């Protein structure tokens, strides 16, 4: 599957912005397109284009970024992955991702293994 990473540079109180060079390198090593969003509207637009092209989307940020893109993934039938670089990362913690090593999540994209989670709407 082809992937597009949607990076929220504001996530994690600046942590994501500091990690950006290393994130970009890690994504490029596994042939993932990278888009650094300017705001949530930009992130959603980028994700929609990727989903429409049949790409999976990697939400790179925190729970807010994942929340913004999860509904869109459900709406389009797209596949959503995440790299936890936010402040809380509650969803990533629930999935068992290593919050101290967010770049490890990039390597998981190479496995090709997909899982599913329930999504509720309010």
PDB file of C-alpha atoms in Angstrom:
ATOM      1  CA  UNK A   1       0.000   0.000   0.000  1.00  0.00           C
ATOM      2  CA  UNK A   2       1.162   3.498  -0.766  1.00  0.00           C
ATOM      3  CA  UNK A   3       1.126   5.862   2.269  1.00  0.00           C
ATOM      4  CA  UNK A   4       0.881   9.605   2.781  1.00  0.00           C
ATOM      5  CA  UNK A   5       1.948  11.045   6.137  1.00  0.00           C
ATOM      6  CA  UNK A   6      -0.002  14.066   7.329  1.00  0.00           C
ATOM      7  CA  UNK A   7       2.204  15.775   9.904  1.00  0.00           C
ATOM      8  CA  UNK A   8       0.794  18.225  12.446  1.00  0.00           C
ATOM      9  CA  UNK A   9       3.857  20.320  13.383  1.00  0.00           C
ATOM     10  CA  UNK A  10       1.995  21.910  16.304  1.00  0.00           C
ATOM     11  CA  UNK A  11       1.334  18.584  18.034  1.00  0.00           C
ATOM     12  CA  UNK A  12       3.032  17.762  21.290  1.00  0.00           C
ATOM     13  CA  UNK A  13       3.717  21.348  22.326  1.00  0.00           C
ATOM     14  CA  UNK A  14       6.428  21.672  19.669  1.00  0.00           C
ATOM     15  CA  UNK A  15       7.746  18.121  19.940  1.00  0.00           C
ATOM     16  CA  UNK A  16       6.634  17.243  16.411  1.00  0.00           C
ATOM     17  CA  UNK A  17       8.286  20.321  14.918  1.00  0.00           C
ATOM     18  CA  UNK A  18      11.571  19.350  16.617  1.00  0.00           C
ATOM     19  CA  UNK A  19      11.264  15.783  15.328  1.00  0.00           C
ATOM     20  CA  UNK A  20      10.370  16.869  11.791  1.00  0.00           C
ATOM     21  CA  UNK A  21      13.805  16.290  10.171  1.00  0.00           C
ATOM     22  CA  UNK A  22      14.050  12.806  11.698  1.00  0.00           C
ATOM     23  CA  UNK A  23      10.416  12.038  10.869  1.00  0.00           C
ATOM     24  CA  UNK A  24      10.903  13.092   7.258  1.00  0.00           C
ATOM     25  CA  UNK A  25      14.014  10.906   6.952  1.00  0.00           C
ATOM     26  CA  UNK A  26      12.227   7.921   8.505  1.00  0.00           C
ATOM     27  CA  UNK A  27       9.216   8.301   6.205  1.00  0.00           C
ATOM     28  CA  UNK A  28      11.403   8.692   3.122  1.00  0.00           C
ATOM     29  CA  UNK A  29      13.311   5.489   4.007  1.00  0.00           C
ATOM     30  CA  UNK A  30      10.046   3.537   3.789  1.00  0.00           C
ATOM     31  CA  UNK A  31       8.812   5.454   0.715  1.00  0.00           C
ATOM     32  CA  UNK A  32       6.047   7.433   2.430  1.00  0.00           C
ATOM     33  CA  UNK A  33       4.982  10.798   0.988  1.00  0.00           C
ATOM     34  CA  UNK A  34       5.129  13.557   3.615  1.00  0.00           C
ATOM     35  CA  UNK A  35       2.833  16.573   3.910  1.00  0.00           C
ATOM     36  CA  UNK A  36       3.301  19.059   6.752  1.00  0.00           C
ATOM     37  CA  UNK A  37      -0.102  20.587   7.463  1.00  0.00           C
ATOM     38  CA  UNK A  38      -0.713  24.241   8.208  1.00  0.00           C
ATOM     39  CA  UNK A  39      -3.974  23.590  10.104  1.00  0.00           C
ATOM     40  CA  UNK A  40      -6.666  20.930  10.464  1.00  0.00           C
ATOM     41  CA  UNK A  41      -8.447  22.042   7.263  1.00  0.00           C
ATOM     42  CA  UNK A  42      -5.204  21.517   5.339  1.00  0.00           C
ATOM     43  CA  UNK A  43      -4.662  18.146   7.056  1.00  0.00           C
ATOM     44  CA  UNK A  44      -8.173  16.982   6.145  1.00  0.00           C
ATOM     45  CA  UNK A  45      -7.789  18.135   2.529  1.00  0.00           C
ATOM     46  CA  UNK A  46      -4.468  16.322   2.173  1.00  0.00           C
ATOM     47  CA  UNK A  47      -5.880  13.171   3.755  1.00  0.00           C
ATOM     48  CA  UNK A  48      -8.952  13.252   1.507  1.00  0.00           C
ATOM     49  CA  UNK A  49      -6.763  13.498  -1.613  1.00  0.00           C
ATOM     50  CA  UNK A  50      -4.668  10.581  -0.366  1.00  0.00           C
ATOM     51  CA  UNK A  51      -7.705   8.433   0.463  1.00  0.00           C
ATOM     52  CA  UNK A  52      -9.268   9.269  -2.908  1.00  0.00           C
ATOM     53  CA  UNK A  53      -6.033   8.122  -4.594  1.00  0.00           C
ATOM     54  CA  UNK A  54      -6.186   4.829  -2.693  1.00  0.00           C
ATOM     55  CA  UNK A  55      -3.339   5.670  -0.324  1.00  0.00           C
ATOM     56  CA  UNK A  56      -3.297   4.921   3.361  1.00  0.00           C
ATOM     57  CA  UNK A  57      -2.813   7.967   5.591  1.00  0.00           C
ATOM     58  CA  UNK A  58      -0.449   8.235   8.540  1.00  0.00           C
ATOM     59  CA  UNK A  59      -1.617  10.732  11.163  1.00  0.00           C
ATOM     60  CA  UNK A  60       1.566  12.130  12.653  1.00  0.00           C
ATOM     61  CA  UNK A  61       0.634  14.057  15.773  1.00  0.00           C
ATOM     62  CA  UNK A  62      -1.522  13.400  18.786  1.00  0.00           C
ATOM     63  CA  UNK A  63      -5.066  12.483  19.625  1.00  0.00           C
ATOM     64  CA  UNK A  64      -6.413  15.648  17.981  1.00  0.00           C
ATOM     65  CA  UNK A  65      -4.771  14.809  14.668  1.00  0.00           C
ATOM     66  CA  UNK A  66      -5.962  11.210  14.816  1.00  0.00           C
ATOM     67  CA  UNK A  67      -9.486  12.329  15.694  1.00  0.00           C
ATOM     68  CA  UNK A  68      -9.607  14.765  12.778  1.00  0.00           C
ATOM     69  CA  UNK A  69      -8.518  12.114  10.286  1.00  0.00           C
ATOM     70  CA  UNK A  70     -10.273   9.029  11.705  1.00  0.00           C
ATOM     71  CA  UNK A  71     -13.732  10.247  10.757  1.00  0.00           C
ATOM     72  CA  UNK A  72     -12.526  10.952   7.245  1.00  0.00           C
ATOM     73  CA  UNK A  73     -10.982   7.479   7.007  1.00  0.00           C
ATOM     74  CA  UNK A  74     -14.287   5.937   8.074  1.00  0.00           C
ATOM     75  CA  UNK A  75     -16.242   8.121   5.655  1.00  0.00           C
ATOM     76  CA  UNK A  76     -14.037   7.206   2.680  1.00  0.00           C
ATOM     77  CA  UNK A  77     -13.226   3.617   3.628  1.00  0.00           C
ATOM     78  CA  UNK A  78      -9.579   4.608   3.913  1.00  0.00           C
ATOM     79  CA  UNK A  79      -6.817   3.096   6.013  1.00  0.00           C
ATOM     80  CA  UNK A  80      -5.386   5.220   8.824  1.00  0.00           C
ATOM     81  CA  UNK A  81      -2.139   4.632  10.711  1.00  0.00           C
ATOM     82  CA  UNK A  82      -0.482   6.837  13.290  1.00  0.00           C
ATOM     83  CA  UNK A  83       2.886   7.985  14.548  1.00  0.00           C
ATOM     84  CA  UNK A  84       2.396   9.311  18.095  1.00  0.00           C
ATOM     85  CA  UNK A  85       4.121  12.669  18.500  1.00  0.00           C
ATOM     86  CA  UNK A  86       1.445  14.469  20.497  1.00  0.00           C
ATOM     87  CA  UNK A  87       1.266  15.371  24.168  1.00  0.00           C
ATOM     88  CA  UNK A  88      -1.222  12.802  25.456  1.00  0.00           C
ATOM     89  CA  UNK A  89      -1.315  10.070  22.822  1.00  0.00           C
ATOM     90  CA  UNK A  90      -4.093   8.200  24.607  1.00  0.00           C
ATOM     91  CA  UNK A  91      -5.133   6.297  21.478  1.00  0.00           C
ATOM     92  CA  UNK A  92      -1.546   5.271  20.688  1.00  0.00           C
ATOM     93  CA  UNK A  93      -1.116   4.118  24.284  1.00  0.00           C
ATOM     94  CA  UNK A  94      -4.288   2.026  23.935  1.00  0.00           C
ATOM     95  CA  UNK A  95      -2.833   0.424  20.781  1.00  0.00           C
ATOM     96  CA  UNK A  96       0.398  -0.398  22.603  1.00  0.00           C
ATOM     97  CA  UNK A  97       2.672   1.889  20.593  1.00  0.00           C
ATOM     98  CA  UNK A  98       5.925   2.947  22.253  1.00  0.00           C
ATOM     99  CA  UNK A  99       5.332   6.609  23.101  1.00  0.00           C
ATOM    100  CA  UNK A 100       8.996   7.174  23.917  1.00  0.00           C
ATOM    101  CA  UNK A 101      10.052   6.073  20.428  1.00  0.00           C
ATOM    102  CA  UNK A 102       7.549   7.433  17.917  1.00  0.00           C
ATOM    103  CA  UNK A 103       9.844   6.713  14.979  1.00  0.00           C
ATOM    104  CA  UNK A 104       9.426   2.986  15.695  1.00  0.00           C
ATOM    105  CA  UNK A 105       5.825   3.344  14.508  1.00  0.00           C
ATOM    106  CA  UNK A 106       7.100   4.339  11.055  1.00  0.00           C
ATOM    107  CA  UNK A 107       8.774   0.942  10.722  1.00  0.00           C
ATOM    108  CA  UNK A 108       5.457  -0.785  11.384  1.00  0.00           C
ATOM    109  CA  UNK A 109       4.217   0.495   8.019  1.00  0.00           C
ATOM    110  CA  UNK A 110       6.636  -1.887   6.312  1.00  0.00           C
ATOM    111  CA  UNK A 111       4.991  -4.953   7.836  1.00  0.00           C
ATOM    112  CA  UNK A 112       1.831  -4.545   5.797  1.00  0.00           C
ATOM    113  CA  UNK A 113      -0.201  -5.770   8.757  1.00  0.00           C
ATOM    114  CA  UNK A 114      -3.512  -4.020   9.257  1.00  0.00           C
ATOM    115  CA  UNK A 115      -5.900  -4.140  12.179  1.00  0.00           C
ATOM    116  CA  UNK A 116      -9.224  -2.547  12.887  1.00  0.00           C
ATOM    117  CA  UNK A 117     -10.744  -0.581  15.725  1.00  0.00           C
ATOM    118  CA  UNK A 118     -14.301   0.433  16.445  1.00  0.00           C
ATOM    119  CA  UNK A 119     -15.255   4.019  15.712  1.00  0.00           C
ATOM    120  CA  UNK A 120     -18.120   5.792  17.391  1.00  0.00           C
ATOM    121  CA  UNK A 121     -19.821   8.955  16.226  1.00  0.00           C
ATOM    122  CA  UNK A 122     -21.554  11.478  18.417  1.00  0.00           C
TER     123      UNK A 122
END
